[in-house]
mmCIF file of C-alpha atoms in Angstrom:
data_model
loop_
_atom_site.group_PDB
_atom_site.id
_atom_site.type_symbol
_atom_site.label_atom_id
_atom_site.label_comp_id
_atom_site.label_asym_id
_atom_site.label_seq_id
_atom_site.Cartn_x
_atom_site.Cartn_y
_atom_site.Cartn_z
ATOM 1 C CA UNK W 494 -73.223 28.369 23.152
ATOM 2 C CA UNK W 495 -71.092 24.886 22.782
ATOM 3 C CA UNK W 496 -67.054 24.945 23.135
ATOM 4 C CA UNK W 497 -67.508 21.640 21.553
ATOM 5 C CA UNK W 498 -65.488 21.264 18.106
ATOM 6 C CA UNK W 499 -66.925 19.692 15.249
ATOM 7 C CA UNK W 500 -65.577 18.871 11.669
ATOM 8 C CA UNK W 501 -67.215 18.089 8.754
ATOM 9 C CA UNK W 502 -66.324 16.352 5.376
ATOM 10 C CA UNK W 503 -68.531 15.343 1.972
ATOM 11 C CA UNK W 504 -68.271 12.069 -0.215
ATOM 12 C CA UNK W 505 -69.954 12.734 -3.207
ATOM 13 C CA UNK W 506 -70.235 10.905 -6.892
ATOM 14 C CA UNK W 507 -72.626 9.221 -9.328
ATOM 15 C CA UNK W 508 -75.112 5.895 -8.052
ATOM 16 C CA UNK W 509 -72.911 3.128 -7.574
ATOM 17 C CA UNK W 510 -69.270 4.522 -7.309
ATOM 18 C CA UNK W 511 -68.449 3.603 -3.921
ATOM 19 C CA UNK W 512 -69.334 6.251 -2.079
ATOM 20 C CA UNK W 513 -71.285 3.911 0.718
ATOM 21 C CA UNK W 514 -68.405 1.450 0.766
ATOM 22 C CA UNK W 515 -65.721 4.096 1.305
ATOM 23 C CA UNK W 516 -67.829 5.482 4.118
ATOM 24 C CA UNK W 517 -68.605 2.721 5.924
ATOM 25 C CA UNK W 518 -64.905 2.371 6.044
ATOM 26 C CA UNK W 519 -63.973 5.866 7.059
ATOM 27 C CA UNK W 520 -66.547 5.120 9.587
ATOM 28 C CA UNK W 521 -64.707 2.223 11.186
ATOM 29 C CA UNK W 522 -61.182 3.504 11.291
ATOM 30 C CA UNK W 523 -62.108 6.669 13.126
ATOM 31 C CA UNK W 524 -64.119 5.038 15.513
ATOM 32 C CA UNK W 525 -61.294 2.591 16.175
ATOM 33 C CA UNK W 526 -59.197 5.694 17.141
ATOM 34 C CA UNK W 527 -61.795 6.443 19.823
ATOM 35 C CA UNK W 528 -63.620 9.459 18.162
ATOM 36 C CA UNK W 529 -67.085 10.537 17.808
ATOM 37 C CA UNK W 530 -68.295 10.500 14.298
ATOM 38 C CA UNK W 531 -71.607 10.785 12.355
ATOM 39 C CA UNK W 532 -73.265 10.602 9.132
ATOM 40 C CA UNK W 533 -75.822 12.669 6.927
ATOM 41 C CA UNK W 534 -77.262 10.770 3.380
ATOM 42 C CA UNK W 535 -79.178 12.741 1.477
ATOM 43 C CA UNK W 536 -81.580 11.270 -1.125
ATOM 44 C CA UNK W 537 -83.727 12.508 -3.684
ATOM 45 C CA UNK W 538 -85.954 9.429 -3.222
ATOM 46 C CA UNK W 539 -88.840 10.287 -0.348
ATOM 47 C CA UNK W 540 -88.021 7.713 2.341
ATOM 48 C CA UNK W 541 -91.202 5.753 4.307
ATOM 49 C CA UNK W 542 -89.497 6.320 7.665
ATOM 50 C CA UNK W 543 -92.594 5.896 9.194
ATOM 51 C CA UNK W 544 -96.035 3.998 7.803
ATOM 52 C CA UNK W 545 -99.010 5.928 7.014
ATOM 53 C CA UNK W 546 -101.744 4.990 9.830
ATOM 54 C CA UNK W 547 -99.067 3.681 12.415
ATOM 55 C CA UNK W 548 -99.264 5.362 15.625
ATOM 56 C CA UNK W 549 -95.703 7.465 15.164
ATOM 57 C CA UNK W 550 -97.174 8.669 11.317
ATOM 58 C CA UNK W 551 -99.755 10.691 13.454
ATOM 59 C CA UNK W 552 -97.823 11.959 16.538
ATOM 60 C CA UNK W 553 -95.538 13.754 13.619
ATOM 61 C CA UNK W 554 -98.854 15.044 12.264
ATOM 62 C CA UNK W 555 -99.360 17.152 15.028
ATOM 63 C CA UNK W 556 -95.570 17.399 16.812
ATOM 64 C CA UNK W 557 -92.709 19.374 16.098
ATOM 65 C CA UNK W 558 -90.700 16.263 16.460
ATOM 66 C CA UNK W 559 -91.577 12.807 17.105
ATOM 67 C CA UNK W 560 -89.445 10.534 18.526
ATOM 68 C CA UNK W 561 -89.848 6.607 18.065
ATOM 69 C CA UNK W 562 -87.892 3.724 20.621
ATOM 70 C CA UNK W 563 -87.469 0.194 20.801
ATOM 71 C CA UNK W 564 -85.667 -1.677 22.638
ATOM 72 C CA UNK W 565 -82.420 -1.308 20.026
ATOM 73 C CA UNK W 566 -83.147 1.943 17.894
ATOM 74 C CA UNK W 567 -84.445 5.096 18.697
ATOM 75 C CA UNK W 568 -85.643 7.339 15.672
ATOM 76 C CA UNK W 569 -85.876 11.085 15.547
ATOM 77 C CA UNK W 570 -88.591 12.284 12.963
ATOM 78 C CA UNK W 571 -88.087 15.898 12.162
ATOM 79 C CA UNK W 572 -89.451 18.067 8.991
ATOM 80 C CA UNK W 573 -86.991 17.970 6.239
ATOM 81 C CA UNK W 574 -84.186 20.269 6.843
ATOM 82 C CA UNK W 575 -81.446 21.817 4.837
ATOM 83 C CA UNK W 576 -77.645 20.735 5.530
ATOM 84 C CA UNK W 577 -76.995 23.728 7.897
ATOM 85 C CA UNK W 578 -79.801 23.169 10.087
ATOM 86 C CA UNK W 579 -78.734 19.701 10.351
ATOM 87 C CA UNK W 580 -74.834 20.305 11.359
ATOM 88 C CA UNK W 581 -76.570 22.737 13.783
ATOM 89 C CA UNK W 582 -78.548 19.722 15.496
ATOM 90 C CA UNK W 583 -75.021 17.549 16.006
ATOM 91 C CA UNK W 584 -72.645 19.798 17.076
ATOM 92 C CA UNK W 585 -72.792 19.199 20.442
ATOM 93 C CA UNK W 586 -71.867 15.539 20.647
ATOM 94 C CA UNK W 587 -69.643 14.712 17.430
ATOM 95 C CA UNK W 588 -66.052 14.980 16.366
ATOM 96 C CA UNK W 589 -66.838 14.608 12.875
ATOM 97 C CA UNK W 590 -69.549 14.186 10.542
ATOM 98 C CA UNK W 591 -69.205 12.428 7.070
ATOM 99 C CA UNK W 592 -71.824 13.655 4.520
ATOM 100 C CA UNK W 593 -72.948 11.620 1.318
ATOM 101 C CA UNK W 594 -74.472 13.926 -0.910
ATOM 102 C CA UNK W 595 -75.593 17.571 -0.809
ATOM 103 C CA UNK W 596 -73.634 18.507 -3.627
ATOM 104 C CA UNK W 597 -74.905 22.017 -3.977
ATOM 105 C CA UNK W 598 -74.837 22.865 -0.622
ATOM 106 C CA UNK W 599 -71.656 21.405 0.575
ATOM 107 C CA UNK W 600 -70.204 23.568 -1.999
ATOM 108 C CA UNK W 601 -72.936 26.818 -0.332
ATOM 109 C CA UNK W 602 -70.670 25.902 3.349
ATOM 110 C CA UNK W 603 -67.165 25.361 1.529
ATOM 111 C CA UNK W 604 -67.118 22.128 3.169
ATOM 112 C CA UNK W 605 -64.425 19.689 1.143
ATOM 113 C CA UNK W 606 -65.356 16.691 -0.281
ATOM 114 C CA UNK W 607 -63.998 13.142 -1.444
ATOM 115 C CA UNK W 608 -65.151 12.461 -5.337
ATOM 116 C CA UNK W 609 -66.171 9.187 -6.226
ATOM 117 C CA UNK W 610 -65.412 8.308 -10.160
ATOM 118 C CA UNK W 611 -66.612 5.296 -11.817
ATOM 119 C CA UNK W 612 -65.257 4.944 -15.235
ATOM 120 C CA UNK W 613 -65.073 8.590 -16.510
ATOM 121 C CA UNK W 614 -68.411 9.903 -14.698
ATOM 122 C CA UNK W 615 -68.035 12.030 -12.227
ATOM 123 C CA UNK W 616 -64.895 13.946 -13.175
ATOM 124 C CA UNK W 617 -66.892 17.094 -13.507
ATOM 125 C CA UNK W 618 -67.791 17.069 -9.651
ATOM 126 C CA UNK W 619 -64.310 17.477 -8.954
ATOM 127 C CA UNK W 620 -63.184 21.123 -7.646
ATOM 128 C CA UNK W 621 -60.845 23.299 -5.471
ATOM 129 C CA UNK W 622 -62.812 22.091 -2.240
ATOM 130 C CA UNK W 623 -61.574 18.304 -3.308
ATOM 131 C CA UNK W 624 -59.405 16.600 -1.206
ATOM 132 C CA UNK W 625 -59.068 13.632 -2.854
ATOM 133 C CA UNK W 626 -60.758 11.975 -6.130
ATOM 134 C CA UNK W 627 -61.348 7.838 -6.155
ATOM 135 C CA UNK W 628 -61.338 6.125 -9.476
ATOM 136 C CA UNK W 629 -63.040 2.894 -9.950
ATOM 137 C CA UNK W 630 -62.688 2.064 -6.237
ATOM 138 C CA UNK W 631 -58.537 2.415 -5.868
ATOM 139 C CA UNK W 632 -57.928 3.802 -2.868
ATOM 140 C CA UNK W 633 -55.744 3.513 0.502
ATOM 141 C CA UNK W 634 -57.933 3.845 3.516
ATOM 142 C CA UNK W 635 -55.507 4.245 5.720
ATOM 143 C CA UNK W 636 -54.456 7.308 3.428
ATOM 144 C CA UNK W 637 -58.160 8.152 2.965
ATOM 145 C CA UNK W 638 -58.376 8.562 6.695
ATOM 146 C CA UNK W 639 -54.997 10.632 7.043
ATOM 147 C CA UNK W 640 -56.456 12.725 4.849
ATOM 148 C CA UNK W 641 -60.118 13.287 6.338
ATOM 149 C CA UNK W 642 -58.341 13.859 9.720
ATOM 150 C CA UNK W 643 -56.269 16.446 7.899
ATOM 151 C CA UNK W 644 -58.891 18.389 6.024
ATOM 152 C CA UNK W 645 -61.774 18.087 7.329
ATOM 153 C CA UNK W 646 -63.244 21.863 8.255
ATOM 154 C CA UNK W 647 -64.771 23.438 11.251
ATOM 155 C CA UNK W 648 -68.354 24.343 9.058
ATOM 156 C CA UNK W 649 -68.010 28.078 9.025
ATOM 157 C CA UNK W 650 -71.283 28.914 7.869
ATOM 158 C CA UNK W 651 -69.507 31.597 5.579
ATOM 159 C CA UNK W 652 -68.203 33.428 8.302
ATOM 160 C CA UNK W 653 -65.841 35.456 6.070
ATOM 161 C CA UNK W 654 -64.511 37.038 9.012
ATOM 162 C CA UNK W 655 -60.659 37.621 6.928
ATOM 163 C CA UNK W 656 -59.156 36.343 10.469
ATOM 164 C CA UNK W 657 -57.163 34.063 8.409
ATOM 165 C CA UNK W 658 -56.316 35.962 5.537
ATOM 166 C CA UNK W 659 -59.149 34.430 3.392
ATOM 167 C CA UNK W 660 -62.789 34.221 2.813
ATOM 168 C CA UNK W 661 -64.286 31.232 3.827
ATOM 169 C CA UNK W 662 -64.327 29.664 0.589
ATOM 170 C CA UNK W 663 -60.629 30.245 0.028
ATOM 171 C CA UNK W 664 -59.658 29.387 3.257
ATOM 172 C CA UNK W 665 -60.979 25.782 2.570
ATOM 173 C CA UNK W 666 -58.988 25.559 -0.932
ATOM 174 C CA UNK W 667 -55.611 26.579 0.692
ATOM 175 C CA UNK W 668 -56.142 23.796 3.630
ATOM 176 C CA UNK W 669 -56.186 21.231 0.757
ATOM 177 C CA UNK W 670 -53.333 22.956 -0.929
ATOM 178 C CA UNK W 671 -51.468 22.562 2.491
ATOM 179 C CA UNK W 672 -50.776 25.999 2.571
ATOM 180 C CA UNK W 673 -52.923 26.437 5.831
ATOM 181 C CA UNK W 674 -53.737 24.370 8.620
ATOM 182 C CA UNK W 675 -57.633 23.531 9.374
ATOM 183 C CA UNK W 676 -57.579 25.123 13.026
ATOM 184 C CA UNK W 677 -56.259 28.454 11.711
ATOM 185 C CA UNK W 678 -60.126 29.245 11.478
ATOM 186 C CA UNK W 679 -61.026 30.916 14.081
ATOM 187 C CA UNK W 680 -64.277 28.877 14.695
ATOM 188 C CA UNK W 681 -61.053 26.404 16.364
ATOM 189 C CA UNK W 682 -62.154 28.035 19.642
ATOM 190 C CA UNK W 683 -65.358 26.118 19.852
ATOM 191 C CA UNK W 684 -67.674 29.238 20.496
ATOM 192 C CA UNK W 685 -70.846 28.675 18.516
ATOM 193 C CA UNK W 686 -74.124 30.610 19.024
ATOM 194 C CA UNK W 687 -77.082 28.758 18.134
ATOM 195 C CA UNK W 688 -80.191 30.595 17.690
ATOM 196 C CA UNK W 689 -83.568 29.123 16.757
ATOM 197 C CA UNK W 690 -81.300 25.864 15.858
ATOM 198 C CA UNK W 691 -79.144 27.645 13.720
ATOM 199 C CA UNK W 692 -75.599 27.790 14.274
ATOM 200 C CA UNK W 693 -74.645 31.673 14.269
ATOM 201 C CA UNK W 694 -70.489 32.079 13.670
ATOM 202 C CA UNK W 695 -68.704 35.153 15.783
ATOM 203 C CA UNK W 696 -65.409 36.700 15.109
ATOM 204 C CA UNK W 697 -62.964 36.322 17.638
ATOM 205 C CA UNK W 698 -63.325 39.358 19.616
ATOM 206 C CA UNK W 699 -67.478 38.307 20.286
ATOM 207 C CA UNK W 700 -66.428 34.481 20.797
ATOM 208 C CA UNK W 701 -64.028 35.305 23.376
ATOM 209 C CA UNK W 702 -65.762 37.774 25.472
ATOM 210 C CA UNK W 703 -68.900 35.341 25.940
ATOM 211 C CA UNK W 704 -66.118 32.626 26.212
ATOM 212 C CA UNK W 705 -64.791 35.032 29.184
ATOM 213 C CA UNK W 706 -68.140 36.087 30.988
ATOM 214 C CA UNK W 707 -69.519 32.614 30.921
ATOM 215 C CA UNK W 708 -66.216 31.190 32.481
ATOM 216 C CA UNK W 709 -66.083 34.010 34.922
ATOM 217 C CA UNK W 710 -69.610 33.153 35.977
ATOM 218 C CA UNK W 711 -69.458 29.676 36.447
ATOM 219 C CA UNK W 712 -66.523 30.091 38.820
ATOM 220 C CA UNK W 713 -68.547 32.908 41.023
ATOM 221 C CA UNK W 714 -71.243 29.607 41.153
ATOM 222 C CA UNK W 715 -68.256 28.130 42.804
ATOM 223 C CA UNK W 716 -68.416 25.582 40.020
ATOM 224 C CA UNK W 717 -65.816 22.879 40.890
ATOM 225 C CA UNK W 718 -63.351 21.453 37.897
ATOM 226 C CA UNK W 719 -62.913 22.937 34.703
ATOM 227 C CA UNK W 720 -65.861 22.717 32.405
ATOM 228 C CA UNK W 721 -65.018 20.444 29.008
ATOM 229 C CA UNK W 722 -68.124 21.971 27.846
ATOM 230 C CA UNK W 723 -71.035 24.885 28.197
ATOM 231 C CA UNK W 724 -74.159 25.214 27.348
ATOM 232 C CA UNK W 725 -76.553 27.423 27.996
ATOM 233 C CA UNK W 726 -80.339 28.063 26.583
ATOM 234 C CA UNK W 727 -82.615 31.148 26.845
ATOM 235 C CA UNK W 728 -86.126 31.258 26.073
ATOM 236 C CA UNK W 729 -88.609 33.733 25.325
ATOM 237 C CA UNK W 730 -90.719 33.846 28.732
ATOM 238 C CA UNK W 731 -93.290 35.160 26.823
ATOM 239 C CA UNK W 732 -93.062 32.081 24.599
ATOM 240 C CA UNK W 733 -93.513 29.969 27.622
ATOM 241 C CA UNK W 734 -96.382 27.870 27.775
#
């Protein structure tokens, strides 16, 4: 359980309409306002991350994950994941994440998206979950930025709890319609579960009676100063090796 809030937001378009350029950008400008912010790329091209033969090729062979450090980079080789299971893994240490690509299953998490148009292709990628569509690389940053500070989403996982008067997929459409605020979702609280490193949404009542037992049982632990964060992890001791 993490009271850690996370937001998420989707640049999509065709090869070689931007979409790097405007990210790198994004990028930039929120870090210069002192916030935490990562990226996903998906590709459809397989990726040589790591060489056949070399020494970190065959640790993955046999490990779960493998992790590979110099003295500048450290690399984390995991098994290809969807876009869920991914969020799941950064939710404890990011403000936002910007995604390039996952078309299909951005729109699966109603996550909104910037569309990048080059010319006339890409106008079809354009939807309700939209928050903004950039033609032939015209485009304010500084407005780009208001705007992915203003829409970005809490990832819901399709919650569809009807806490704020919507499904999940609505919910996102009237945020970019201004008619709702993003932290009207109830996820706002920061109460995830995560289960087998999969993010598990809760309505309000569940969120806030762990929220409450948790809090009341750090303070019995005489726990000094108020927690920014909690997280706790339970395994199987039967599991335990």
């Amino acid at each position: 359980m993490i009271t850690h809030i996370m937001r998420a937001l989707g640049v999509i378009g065709f090869k070689n309409s931007g979409k790097t350029t405007i990210i790198c950008e994004i990028l930039q400008k929120l870090t210069d306002k002192n916030v935490k912010v990562a990226t996903i790329k998906h590709s459809f091209e397989n990726a040589e991350i790591d060489k056949k033969g070399t020494d970190s090729y065959l640790f993955k062979e046999y490990a779960e994950v493998s992790v590979l450090s110099t003295d500048d980079k450290t690399a984390f080789y995991y098994n290809g994941m969807n876009l869920q299971e991914i969020l799941s893994k950064l939710e404890l240490e990011y403000d936002y994440i910007i995604i390039e690509g996952f078309k299909e299953q951005l729109r699966e998490l109603n996550i909104p998206k910037i569309v990048m148009i080059k010319d006339d292709e890409g106008l079809e990628l354009a939807d309700s979950h939209t928050i903004l569509s950039v033609k032939n690389y015209q485009y304010d940053i500084d407005e780009v930025v208001q705007l992915v500070m203003e829409k970005s989403i809490i990832p819901s996982y399709n919650l569809n709890c009807g806490h704020c008067g919507f499904n999940c997929k609505l919910f996102v459409g009237e945020v970019i319609k201004n008619n709702i605020k993003w932290d009207n979702c109830v996820m706002r609280s920061g109460v995830k579960l995560n289960v087998n490193g999969k993010t598990i949404p809760m309505n309000p009542f569940v969120a806030n009676v762990i929220k409450n037992i948790l809090e009341g049982v750090i303070k019995s632990l005489k726990y000094t100063g108020a927690p920014k964060s909690i997280s706790i992890s339970i395994a199987d001791a039967d599991d335990v090796k």
